[in-house]
Amino acid sequence: MSLNFESPEPLHIQLKKKLKEDILNGCYKNKIPSERTLMERYSVSRTTVRMSVSMLVNEGILQKSHGKGTFISNTPVQDWLGSFKSFTETVKSTGMNPGSKLIYQGKSSSPEKVGNILGLDQFYLIERLRFADDIPVAIEKHYYSVEIGEKLEKYDLNTVVIYDLLETTLGINLWKAKQSITSGKPLKQDAKYLEILESSSVLLSERIIYDPQGNPIEFLNSVFRPDMYSFNIEMMRAREN
Amino acid sequence: MSLNFESPEPLHIQLKKKLKEDILNGCYKNKIPSERTLMERYSVSRTTVRMSVSMLVNEGILQKSHGKGTFISNTPVQDWLGSFKSFTETVKSTGMNPGSKLIYQGKSSSPEKVGNILGLDQFYLIERLRFADDIPVAIEKHYYSVEIGEKLEKYDLNTVVIYDLLETTLGINLWKAKQSITSGKPLKQDAKYLEILESSSVLLSERIIYDPQGNPIEFLNSVFRPDMYSFNIEMMRAREN
């Protein structure tokens, strides 16, 4: 629980990491402990506590409410379900700045499940780390037919909005999506990219996009940081007839 | 990794628990290893492997596909978003049998967040463990005004469908809901109730239900086992105007 006073890493950075980990793991509900409590718990100065907290405020993980304390923010990125959007569109709609880093692109024939969904033995994978205001938020694995993949690979996948390319340049009609949301643990590699611990919980989503004829165009597998991303929806009550 | 051959607990029960934990933690994607691999990995007989696997098939966690192997099921309970439903309605719609066990009922004034949402200093909490075919699937914390809570406490909360009571007996119109979905770690107590490890990932949901005048009627906080429950939705593409 305590900080390492021998470490060359500044105490406010250590404390920031510790608080972030605790928030991510749901140790605090709604509010973090007071400055005084944190000072005593970690044997650090008020200045150190304030520096750590303001770094987390800057990252959007904490929110100050004057006179009331420091609250754990609703996730900065809120994905409002109802119509399906690209990650870029979702992040922009929260007023943040979307970014991408290409991790992998190329042909693949595993996992078998993707082949079953797309009805293909071989397919094309584009894997990207996604950012909101330079904070890593998600890893998206897009799977397409090799034909579509080979058209996409002519572009710089670090910068393009894939759905814009598909819809505008390639003239593919993205019509309907079926999405499933659950949770799990990150792969070692994914945890590293997302800057979270392997023992963290992550939000998982799978989505299939169909064209108007019902052909599957894309299978998308996403891993989200639960402190940064949530799914949201407004619904009416189901009425029985 | 290995089983305890000295333990009085039968090997097929130990193996079943081990496989379930690995599935829950996402160690296998889509498929579990072959019988032969499991026999060698755990130094057990084919019969032991088969017994463990069929227990997991019975629990709905695994699915056999002849000639193709044993697959990890889609979650048995699928909550189709679009209109909001009670847990009972959701579980029934999957063809499973819903159940409840009352954990707690009574007045409360924490967490503060609930008070802010309901606009009350004090409120009434009903906490229930929820089952699908006798498997623990979720913990639901329903928060109401004390007035509504005191009307509900006259009934046996181990058996009633709360939304039926609210809508039919109490004449409250459950109109619209706002729901937020993310993931996290279970509290120690919740992990015990859900029969999962504390280190597991859980799916989290918060929902506020409003009446037609826009008054908040219920705040619902739910924790779901991600091997048993998923949120699902069908959506059309967002079109810019």
Short mmCIF file of C-alpha atoms in Angstrom, two decimals:
data_model
loop_
_atom_site.label_atom_id
_atom_site.label_comp_id
_atom_site.label_asym_id
_atom_site.label_seq_id
_atom_site.Cartn_x
_atom_site.Cartn_y
_atom_site.Cartn_z
CA MET A 1 0.00 0.00 0.00
CA SER A 2 2.85 2.41 0.73
CA LEU A 3 4.92 4.40 -1.73
CA ASN A 4 8.55 3.66 -2.42
CA PHE A 5 10.53 6.53 -0.92
CA GLU A 6 13.82 5.10 -2.30
CA SER A 7 12.59 5.09 -5.89
CA PRO A 8 13.83 7.70 -8.38
CA GLU A 9 10.20 8.03 -9.51
CA PRO A 10 8.71 11.20 -7.95
CA LEU A 11 6.22 10.56 -5.13
CA HIS A 12 3.39 12.43 -6.84
CA ILE A 13 3.75 10.16 -9.90
CA GLN A 14 3.73 7.07 -7.68
CA LEU A 15 0.68 8.33 -5.80
CA LYS A 16 -1.09 9.21 -9.03
CA LYS A 17 -0.51 5.65 -10.34
CA LYS A 18 -1.71 4.14 -7.07
CA LEU A 19 -4.89 6.24 -6.99
CA LYS A 20 -5.59 5.50 -10.65
CA GLU A 21 -5.20 1.77 -10.08
CA ASP A 22 -7.53 1.92 -7.06
CA ILE A 23 -10.14 3.93 -8.99
CA LEU A 24 -9.90 1.50 -11.93
CA ASN A 25 -10.44 -1.43 -9.57
CA GLY A 26 -13.48 0.22 -8.03
CA CYS A 27 -11.90 0.64 -4.56
CA TYR A 28 -13.58 4.01 -4.15
CA LYS A 29 -17.21 4.67 -4.86
CA ASN A 30 -18.06 8.08 -6.21
CA LYS A 31 -15.50 10.06 -4.19
CA ILE A 32 -11.81 9.73 -3.31
CA PRO A 33 -10.61 10.21 0.31
CA SER A 34 -9.88 13.75 1.55
CA GLU A 35 -6.45 15.40 1.12
CA ARG A 36 -5.79 14.94 4.84
CA THR A 37 -6.58 11.19 4.66
CA LEU A 38 -4.35 10.70 1.62
CA MET A 39 -1.50 12.66 3.28
CA GLU A 40 -1.67 10.42 6.34
CA ARG A 41 -2.25 7.17 4.48
CA TYR A 42 0.76 7.64 2.19
CA SER A 43 2.95 9.85 4.46
CA VAL A 44 3.25 12.57 1.86
CA SER A 45 2.84 16.34 1.84
CA ARG A 46 -0.29 18.21 0.83
CA THR A 47 1.59 19.45 -2.27
CA THR A 48 2.26 15.87 -3.39
CA VAL A 49 -1.40 14.90 -2.93
CA ARG A 50 -2.54 17.97 -4.86
CA MET A 51 -0.12 17.30 -7.73
CA SER A 52 -1.34 13.68 -8.06
CA VAL A 53 -4.98 14.68 -7.90
CA SER A 54 -4.61 17.44 -10.46
CA MET A 55 -2.93 15.05 -12.88
CA LEU A 56 -5.97 12.77 -12.56
CA VAL A 57 -8.30 15.75 -13.00
CA ASN A 58 -6.39 16.62 -16.20
CA GLU A 59 -6.82 13.04 -17.42
CA GLY A 60 -10.55 13.35 -16.82
CA ILE A 61 -10.57 10.54 -14.24
CA LEU A 62 -11.39 12.86 -11.33
CA GLN A 63 -13.59 15.91 -11.17
CA LYS A 64 -13.46 18.68 -8.59
CA SER A 65 -16.71 20.02 -7.20
CA HIS A 66 -16.02 23.05 -5.04
CA GLY A 67 -16.83 22.63 -1.37
CA LYS A 68 -17.93 19.02 -1.98
CA GLY A 69 -14.67 17.22 -2.67
CA THR A 70 -13.13 15.34 -5.54
CA PHE A 71 -15.37 12.94 -7.40
CA ILE A 72 -14.65 10.06 -9.69
CA SER A 73 -15.88 11.18 -13.10
CA ASN A 74 -18.39 9.43 -15.19
CA THR A 75 -16.29 7.90 -17.93
CA PRO A 76 -14.96 10.66 -20.18
CA VAL A 77 -16.04 8.78 -23.31
CA GLN A 78 -19.71 7.85 -23.39
CA ASP A 79 -20.88 5.70 -26.26
CA TRP A 80 -24.61 6.33 -26.71
CA LEU A 81 -26.13 3.24 -28.19
CA GLY A 82 -29.09 3.57 -30.50
CA SER A 83 -27.27 4.04 -33.76
CA PHE A 84 -23.84 2.63 -34.40
CA LYS A 85 -20.88 4.91 -34.77
CA SER A 86 -17.14 4.74 -35.35
CA PHE A 87 -14.80 5.25 -32.40
CA THR A 88 -13.81 8.55 -34.02
CA GLU A 89 -17.42 9.75 -34.09
CA THR A 90 -18.01 8.64 -30.49
CA VAL A 91 -14.92 10.40 -29.13
CA LYS A 92 -15.62 13.57 -31.13
CA SER A 93 -19.17 13.69 -29.76
CA THR A 94 -17.72 13.93 -26.22
CA GLY A 95 -15.60 16.92 -27.28
CA MET A 96 -12.36 14.95 -27.11
CA ASN A 97 -9.77 14.45 -29.78
CA PRO A 98 -9.65 10.92 -31.32
CA GLY A 99 -6.40 9.24 -32.34
CA SER A 100 -5.15 5.90 -33.70
CA LYS A 101 -2.00 3.85 -33.75
CA LEU A 102 -1.83 0.89 -36.09
CA ILE A 103 -0.75 -2.27 -34.25
CA TYR A 104 -1.19 -4.86 -36.97
CA GLN A 105 -2.59 -5.28 -40.45
CA GLY A 106 -2.61 -8.36 -42.60
CA LYS A 107 -4.32 -11.57 -43.66
CA SER A 108 -5.32 -14.10 -41.03
CA SER A 109 -7.32 -17.29 -40.74
CA SER A 110 -7.75 -17.38 -36.98
CA PRO A 111 -9.73 -17.14 -34.79
CA GLU A 112 -12.06 -19.64 -36.44
CA LYS A 113 -15.03 -17.80 -34.94
CA VAL A 114 -14.39 -14.77 -37.17
CA GLY A 115 -14.32 -17.03 -40.23
CA ASN A 116 -17.67 -18.49 -39.22
CA ILE A 117 -19.19 -15.04 -38.78
CA LEU A 118 -17.87 -13.60 -42.03
CA GLY A 119 -18.38 -16.90 -43.91
CA LEU A 120 -14.73 -16.93 -45.03
CA ASP A 121 -11.69 -19.14 -44.46
CA GLN A 122 -9.32 -16.21 -44.68
CA PHE A 123 -9.90 -12.59 -43.75
CA TYR A 124 -8.09 -9.31 -43.20
CA LEU A 125 -7.31 -7.93 -39.74
CA ILE A 126 -6.69 -4.29 -38.88
CA GLU A 127 -5.78 -3.82 -35.21
CA ARG A 128 -5.51 -0.31 -33.80
CA LEU A 129 -4.91 1.27 -30.43
CA ARG A 130 -7.39 4.12 -30.03
CA PHE A 131 -6.91 7.33 -28.09
CA ALA A 132 -9.07 10.11 -26.69
CA ASP A 133 -6.99 13.26 -26.04
CA ASP A 134 -3.85 11.10 -26.21
CA ILE A 135 -5.07 8.72 -23.48
CA PRO A 136 -5.23 5.07 -24.63
CA VAL A 137 -8.88 4.04 -24.37
CA ALA A 138 -9.52 1.02 -26.58
CA ILE A 139 -8.05 -1.64 -28.83
CA GLU A 140 -10.12 -2.35 -31.91
CA LYS A 141 -9.69 -5.41 -34.09
CA HIS A 142 -11.52 -4.90 -37.37
CA TYR A 143 -11.98 -7.99 -39.53
CA TYR A 144 -12.93 -7.71 -43.22
CA SER A 145 -12.89 -9.85 -46.33
CA VAL A 146 -9.43 -9.96 -47.93
CA GLU A 147 -10.89 -7.99 -50.86
CA ILE A 148 -11.92 -5.07 -48.62
CA GLY A 149 -8.73 -5.35 -46.55
CA GLU A 150 -6.54 -5.03 -49.64
CA LYS A 151 -8.38 -1.89 -50.66
CA LEU A 152 -7.97 -0.40 -47.16
CA GLU A 153 -4.26 -1.22 -46.90
CA LYS A 154 -3.50 1.35 -49.61
CA TYR A 155 -4.23 4.07 -47.05
CA ASP A 156 -2.32 5.09 -43.92
CA LEU A 157 -4.28 3.22 -41.28
CA ASN A 158 -2.69 5.35 -38.53
CA THR A 159 -4.71 8.31 -39.64
CA VAL A 160 -7.77 7.32 -41.70
CA VAL A 161 -11.33 6.99 -40.41
CA ILE A 162 -12.04 3.48 -41.71
CA TYR A 163 -15.83 3.93 -41.90
CA ASP A 164 -15.37 7.09 -43.98
CA LEU A 165 -13.19 5.12 -46.40
CA LEU A 166 -15.65 2.24 -46.55
CA GLU A 167 -18.70 4.43 -47.02
CA THR A 168 -17.33 7.21 -49.20
CA THR A 169 -14.33 5.92 -51.12
CA LEU A 170 -15.27 2.23 -51.40
CA GLY A 171 -19.02 2.88 -51.66
CA ILE A 172 -19.99 0.21 -49.12
CA ASN A 173 -23.29 0.74 -47.36
CA LEU A 174 -22.90 0.10 -43.61
CA TRP A 175 -26.50 -0.59 -42.75
CA LYS A 176 -27.20 -2.46 -39.56
CA ALA A 177 -25.13 -3.70 -36.61
CA LYS A 178 -25.57 -6.35 -33.96
CA GLN A 179 -23.51 -5.68 -30.85
CA SER A 180 -22.84 -7.69 -27.71
CA ILE A 181 -21.28 -6.20 -24.56
CA THR A 182 -19.68 -8.04 -21.68
CA SER A 183 -16.55 -7.81 -19.49
CA GLY A 184 -13.31 -9.74 -18.94
CA LYS A 185 -9.59 -9.52 -18.36
CA PRO A 186 -7.14 -7.92 -20.80
CA LEU A 187 -4.51 -9.93 -22.66
CA LYS A 188 -0.99 -9.14 -21.44
CA GLN A 189 -0.21 -7.22 -24.61
CA ASP A 190 -3.51 -5.30 -24.50
CA ALA A 191 -2.97 -4.29 -20.86
CA LYS A 192 0.40 -2.84 -21.85
CA TYR A 193 -1.06 -0.83 -24.71
CA LEU A 194 -3.94 0.42 -22.55
CA GLU A 195 -1.55 1.27 -19.68
CA ILE A 196 -3.51 -0.77 -17.15
CA LEU A 197 -2.64 -3.78 -15.01
CA GLU A 198 -3.21 -7.27 -16.37
CA SER A 199 -5.42 -7.92 -13.35
CA SER A 200 -7.75 -5.04 -14.31
CA SER A 201 -11.24 -5.56 -15.58
CA VAL A 202 -11.99 -4.48 -19.16
CA LEU A 203 -15.20 -3.83 -21.04
CA LEU A 204 -15.53 -6.07 -24.09
CA SER A 205 -17.64 -5.64 -27.19
CA GLU A 206 -18.25 -7.60 -30.35
CA ARG A 207 -20.08 -6.08 -33.28
CA ILE A 208 -21.07 -7.34 -36.71
CA ILE A 209 -21.97 -4.78 -39.37
CA TYR A 210 -24.21 -5.83 -42.25
CA ASP A 211 -24.96 -4.22 -45.60
CA PRO A 212 -28.62 -3.71 -46.67
CA GLN A 213 -28.64 -7.21 -48.27
CA GLY A 214 -27.69 -8.75 -44.91
CA ASN A 215 -24.10 -9.63 -45.85
CA PRO A 216 -21.62 -9.29 -42.97
CA ILE A 217 -19.11 -6.56 -43.88
CA GLU A 218 -17.15 -6.17 -40.68
CA PHE A 219 -16.59 -8.06 -37.45
CA LEU A 220 -15.26 -5.72 -34.76
CA ASN A 221 -13.77 -6.90 -31.49
CA SER A 222 -13.07 -4.10 -28.99
CA VAL A 223 -11.47 -3.92 -25.55
CA PHE A 224 -12.16 -0.76 -23.54
CA ARG A 225 -10.72 0.76 -20.37
CA PRO A 226 -13.71 0.91 -18.02
CA ASP A 227 -12.48 4.12 -16.38
CA MET A 228 -12.52 5.84 -19.76
CA TYR A 229 -15.40 4.31 -21.70
CA SER A 230 -18.99 3.35 -20.99
CA PHE A 231 -22.01 2.35 -23.03
CA ASN A 232 -25.12 4.40 -22.45
CA ILE A 233 -28.70 4.18 -23.61
CA GLU A 234 -32.09 5.76 -23.08
CA MET A 235 -35.00 3.36 -23.30
CA MET A 236 -38.76 3.28 -22.95
CA ARG A 237 -40.51 0.53 -21.00
CA ALA A 238 -41.32 -2.70 -22.85
CA ARG A 239 -45.10 -2.95 -23.07
CA GLU A 240 -46.76 -6.29 -23.39
CA ASN A 241 -49.51 -6.41 -25.97
CA MET B 1 -2.23 -25.26 -12.24
CA SER B 2 -2.52 -28.87 -11.07
CA LEU B 3 -5.32 -30.52 -9.18
CA ASN B 4 -5.01 -31.60 -5.57
CA PHE B 5 -4.96 -35.41 -5.59
CA GLU B 6 -4.93 -35.48 -1.76
CA SER B 7 -8.12 -33.46 -1.43
CA PRO B 8 -11.39 -35.15 -0.45
CA GLU B 9 -13.02 -33.07 -3.21
CA PRO B 10 -13.56 -35.30 -6.27
CA LEU B 11 -11.19 -34.58 -9.19
CA HIS B 12 -14.00 -33.88 -11.66
CA ILE B 13 -15.35 -31.16 -9.32
CA GLN B 14 -11.88 -29.65 -8.96
CA LEU B 15 -11.36 -29.74 -12.73
CA LYS B 16 -14.79 -28.24 -13.35
CA LYS B 17 -13.98 -25.33 -11.01
CA LYS B 18 -10.59 -24.81 -12.64
CA LEU B 19 -12.07 -24.79 -16.17
CA LYS B 20 -14.87 -22.45 -15.12
CA GLU B 21 -12.40 -20.02 -13.55
CA ASP B 22 -10.25 -20.08 -16.71
CA ILE B 23 -13.28 -19.51 -18.94
CA LEU B 24 -14.47 -16.67 -16.73
CA ASN B 25 -11.06 -15.05 -16.91
CA GLY B 26 -11.03 -15.31 -20.70
CA CYS B 27 -8.09 -17.78 -20.85
CA TYR B 28 -9.74 -19.64 -23.73
CA LYS B 29 -11.18 -17.97 -26.76
CA ASN B 30 -14.22 -19.61 -28.29
CA LYS B 31 -13.16 -23.24 -27.64
CA ILE B 32 -11.74 -25.25 -24.74
CA PRO B 33 -8.77 -27.62 -25.28
CA SER B 34 -9.44 -31.19 -26.48
CA GLU B 35 -10.18 -34.06 -24.07
CA ARG B 36 -6.71 -35.47 -24.74
CA THR B 37 -5.03 -32.13 -23.90
CA LEU B 38 -7.02 -31.75 -20.68
CA MET B 39 -6.25 -35.37 -19.66
CA GLU B 40 -2.53 -34.74 -20.09
CA ARG B 41 -2.48 -31.26 -18.61
CA TYR B 42 -4.25 -32.33 -15.41
CA SER B 43 -3.17 -36.02 -15.27
CA VAL B 44 -6.76 -37.25 -15.09
CA SER B 45 -8.79 -39.91 -16.90
CA ARG B 46 -11.05 -39.32 -19.89
CA THR B 47 -14.02 -40.04 -17.62
CA THR B 48 -13.01 -37.23 -15.24
CA VAL B 49 -12.64 -34.76 -18.11
CA ARG B 50 -16.02 -35.77 -19.54
CA MET B 51 -17.75 -35.42 -16.16
CA SER B 52 -16.33 -31.91 -15.65
CA VAL B 53 -17.22 -30.83 -19.16
CA SER B 54 -20.76 -32.13 -18.95
CA MET B 55 -21.32 -30.25 -15.70
CA LEU B 56 -20.29 -27.07 -17.50
CA VAL B 57 -22.54 -27.95 -20.45
CA ASN B 58 -25.42 -28.38 -17.98
CA GLU B 59 -24.66 -24.97 -16.49
CA GLY B 60 -24.82 -23.49 -19.99
CA ILE B 61 -21.20 -22.33 -19.88
CA LEU B 62 -20.06 -24.79 -22.55
CA GLN B 63 -21.81 -26.01 -25.66
CA LYS B 64 -21.06 -29.20 -27.60
CA SER B 65 -21.03 -29.06 -31.37
CA HIS B 66 -20.68 -32.56 -32.78
CA GLY B 67 -17.48 -33.21 -34.66
CA LYS B 68 -16.31 -29.67 -34.00
CA GLY B 69 -15.46 -29.70 -30.30
CA THR B 70 -16.69 -27.99 -27.17
CA PHE B 71 -17.34 -24.29 -27.43
CA ILE B 72 -17.69 -21.57 -24.85
CA SER B 73 -21.30 -20.49 -25.04
CA ASN B 74 -22.54 -17.05 -25.73
CA THR B 75 -23.75 -15.91 -22.34
CA PRO B 76 -26.89 -17.85 -21.43
CA VAL B 77 -28.73 -14.67 -20.43
CA GLN B 78 -28.86 -12.04 -23.16
CA ASP B 79 -30.32 -8.69 -22.23
CA TRP B 80 -31.57 -7.09 -25.45
CA LEU B 81 -31.46 -3.36 -24.99
CA GLY B 82 -34.02 -1.19 -26.74
CA SER B 83 -36.74 -1.27 -24.15
CA PHE B 84 -36.06 -1.71 -20.47
CA LYS B 85 -37.10 -4.86 -18.68
CA SER B 86 -36.95 -6.41 -15.25
CA PHE B 87 -34.39 -9.15 -14.58
CA THR B 88 -37.32 -11.58 -14.40
CA GLU B 89 -38.52 -10.61 -17.87
CA THR B 90 -35.00 -10.82 -19.32
CA VAL B 91 -34.31 -14.28 -17.88
CA LYS B 92 -37.74 -15.60 -18.94
CA SER B 93 -37.17 -14.36 -22.49
CA THR B 94 -34.10 -16.64 -22.70
CA GLY B 95 -36.20 -19.63 -21.64
CA MET B 96 -34.58 -19.86 -18.23
CA ASN B 97 -36.19 -19.79 -14.82
CA PRO B 98 -35.65 -16.56 -12.82
CA GLY B 99 -35.15 -16.56 -9.04
CA SER B 100 -34.40 -14.14 -6.21
CA LYS B 101 -32.90 -14.17 -2.75
CA LEU B 102 -33.33 -11.09 -0.60
CA ILE B 103 -29.98 -9.93 0.81
CA TYR B 104 -31.01 -6.68 2.45
CA GLN B 105 -33.93 -4.31 2.77
CA GLY B 106 -34.16 -1.10 4.72
CA LYS B 107 -33.62 2.63 4.90
CA SER B 108 -30.25 4.09 4.01
CA SER B 109 -28.65 7.45 3.42
CA SER B 110 -25.50 6.32 1.68
CA PRO B 111 -24.06 6.31 -0.92
CA GLU B 112 -24.52 10.05 -1.31
CA LYS B 113 -24.64 9.62 -5.08
CA VAL B 114 -27.98 7.81 -4.84
CA GLY B 115 -29.38 10.66 -2.77
CA ASN B 116 -28.28 13.15 -5.41
CA ILE B 117 -29.91 11.12 -8.18
CA LEU B 118 -33.20 10.57 -6.37
CA GLY B 119 -33.15 14.07 -4.85
CA LEU B 120 -33.55 12.65 -1.33
CA ASP B 121 -31.47 12.55 1.86
CA GLN B 122 -32.81 9.17 2.83
CA PHE B 123 -34.00 6.34 0.62
CA TYR B 124 -34.97 2.66 0.70
CA LEU B 125 -32.65 -0.11 -0.50
CA ILE B 126 -33.72 -3.56 -1.66
CA GLU B 127 -30.75 -5.78 -2.47
CA ARG B 128 -31.32 -9.14 -4.12
CA LEU B 129 -29.20 -11.94 -5.49
CA ARG B 130 -30.70 -13.00 -8.82
CA PHE B 131 -30.66 -16.46 -10.37
CA ALA B 132 -31.23 -18.01 -13.77
CA ASP B 133 -32.00 -21.74 -13.47
CA ASP B 134 -30.58 -21.65 -9.92
CA ILE B 135 -27.24 -20.22 -11.09
CA PRO B 136 -26.33 -16.92 -9.40
CA VAL B 137 -26.12 -14.34 -12.19
CA ALA B 138 -26.51 -10.86 -10.75
CA ILE B 139 -26.80 -8.71 -7.66
CA GLU B 140 -29.35 -5.93 -7.96
CA LYS B 141 -29.54 -2.96 -5.61
CA HIS B 142 -32.85 -1.16 -6.09
CA TYR B 143 -33.14 2.28 -4.48
CA TYR B 144 -36.52 3.96 -4.00
CA SER B 145 -38.02 6.76 -1.96
CA VAL B 146 -38.81 5.67 1.60
CA GLU B 147 -42.51 6.03 0.75
CA ILE B 148 -42.30 3.46 -2.08
CA GLY B 149 -39.94 1.25 -0.08
CA GLU B 150 -42.38 1.04 2.83
CA LYS B 151 -45.13 -0.02 0.47
CA LEU B 152 -42.90 -2.72 -1.08
CA GLU B 153 -41.72 -4.10 2.28
CA LYS B 154 -45.21 -5.43 2.96
CA TYR B 155 -44.56 -8.12 0.34
CA ASP B 156 -42.19 -11.09 0.38
CA LEU B 157 -39.29 -9.65 -1.58
CA ASN B 158 -37.83 -13.14 -2.06
CA THR B 159 -40.58 -13.94 -4.50
CA VAL B 160 -42.26 -10.83 -5.92
CA VAL B 161 -41.54 -9.24 -9.28
CA ILE B 162 -40.92 -5.67 -8.06
CA TYR B 163 -41.88 -3.98 -11.36
CA ASP B 164 -45.20 -5.85 -11.38
CA LEU B 165 -45.89 -4.54 -7.87
CA LEU B 166 -44.88 -1.01 -8.80
CA GLU B 167 -46.87 -0.93 -12.03
CA THR B 168 -49.93 -2.93 -11.09
CA THR B 169 -50.45 -2.76 -7.34
CA LEU B 170 -48.91 0.65 -6.62
CA GLY B 171 -50.00 2.19 -9.93
CA ILE B 172 -46.63 3.77 -10.69
CA ASN B 173 -45.90 4.40 -14.35
CA LEU B 174 -42.36 3.26 -15.20
CA TRP B 175 -41.82 5.32 -18.30
CA LYS B 176 -38.24 5.90 -19.41
CA ALA B 177 -34.81 4.64 -18.31
CA LYS B 178 -31.28 5.91 -18.67
CA GLN B 179 -28.70 3.16 -18.38
CA SER B 180 -24.92 3.15 -18.24
CA ILE B 181 -22.80 0.01 -18.68
CA THR B 182 -19.18 -0.52 -17.74
CA SER B 183 -17.00 -3.14 -16.01
CA GLY B 184 -15.07 -3.54 -12.76
CA LYS B 185 -14.14 -5.85 -9.92
CA PRO B 186 -16.67 -7.43 -7.54
CA LEU B 187 -16.79 -6.52 -3.85
CA LYS B 188 -15.66 -9.42 -1.64
CA GLN B 189 -19.22 -10.10 -0.52
CA ASP B 190 -20.61 -9.90 -4.07
CA ALA B 191 -17.98 -12.34 -5.38
CA LYS B 192 -19.07 -14.81 -2.70
CA TYR B 193 -22.74 -14.50 -3.62
CA LEU B 194 -21.99 -14.81 -7.34
CA GLU B 195 -19.65 -17.79 -6.74
CA ILE B 196 -16.76 -16.16 -8.57
CA LEU B 197 -13.26 -15.12 -7.53
CA GLU B 198 -12.68 -11.64 -6.16
CA SER B 199 -10.12 -11.15 -8.93
CA SER B 200 -12.77 -11.79 -11.61
CA SER B 201 -14.10 -9.11 -13.88
CA VAL B 202 -17.78 -8.17 -13.56
CA LEU B 203 -20.16 -6.30 -15.80
CA LEU B 204 -21.63 -3.24 -14.07
CA SER B 205 -24.78 -1.32 -14.84
CA GLU B 206 -26.53 1.71 -13.40
CA ARG B 207 -30.04 2.61 -14.41
CA ILE B 208 -32.41 5.39 -13.47
CA ILE B 209 -36.12 4.90 -14.19
CA TYR B 210 -38.34 7.97 -14.57
CA ASP B 211 -42.08 8.40 -14.55
CA PRO B 212 -43.78 10.30 -17.42
CA GLN B 213 -43.33 13.60 -15.50
CA GLY B 214 -39.58 13.01 -15.40
CA ASN B 215 -39.38 12.19 -11.67
CA PRO B 216 -36.76 9.55 -10.80
CA ILE B 217 -38.58 6.50 -9.38
CA GLU B 218 -35.79 3.97 -9.10
CA PHE B 219 -32.02 3.91 -9.14
CA LEU B 220 -30.76 0.41 -9.93
CA ASN B 221 -27.18 -0.70 -9.47
CA SER B 222 -26.42 -4.16 -10.89
CA VAL B 223 -23.38 -6.44 -10.92
CA PHE B 224 -23.41 -9.28 -13.46
CA ARG B 225 -21.32 -12.39 -14.02
CA PRO B 226 -19.86 -11.85 -17.50
CA ASP B 227 -19.94 -15.59 -18.30
CA MET B 228 -23.69 -15.61 -17.70
CA TYR B 229 -24.97 -12.20 -18.81
CA SER B 230 -24.39 -9.87 -21.75
CA PHE B 231 -26.04 -6.77 -23.13
CA ASN B 232 -27.07 -6.94 -26.76
CA ILE B 233 -28.45 -4.49 -29.25
CA GLU B 234 -29.32 -4.16 -32.92
CA MET B 235 -28.70 -0.72 -34.36
CA MET B 236 -28.90 1.14 -37.64
CA ARG B 237 -26.11 3.42 -38.82
CA ALA B 238 -26.11 7.01 -37.54
CA ARG B 239 -26.72 9.27 -40.53
CA GLU B 240 -25.52 12.82 -40.50
CA ASN B 241 -28.06 15.33 -41.73
#
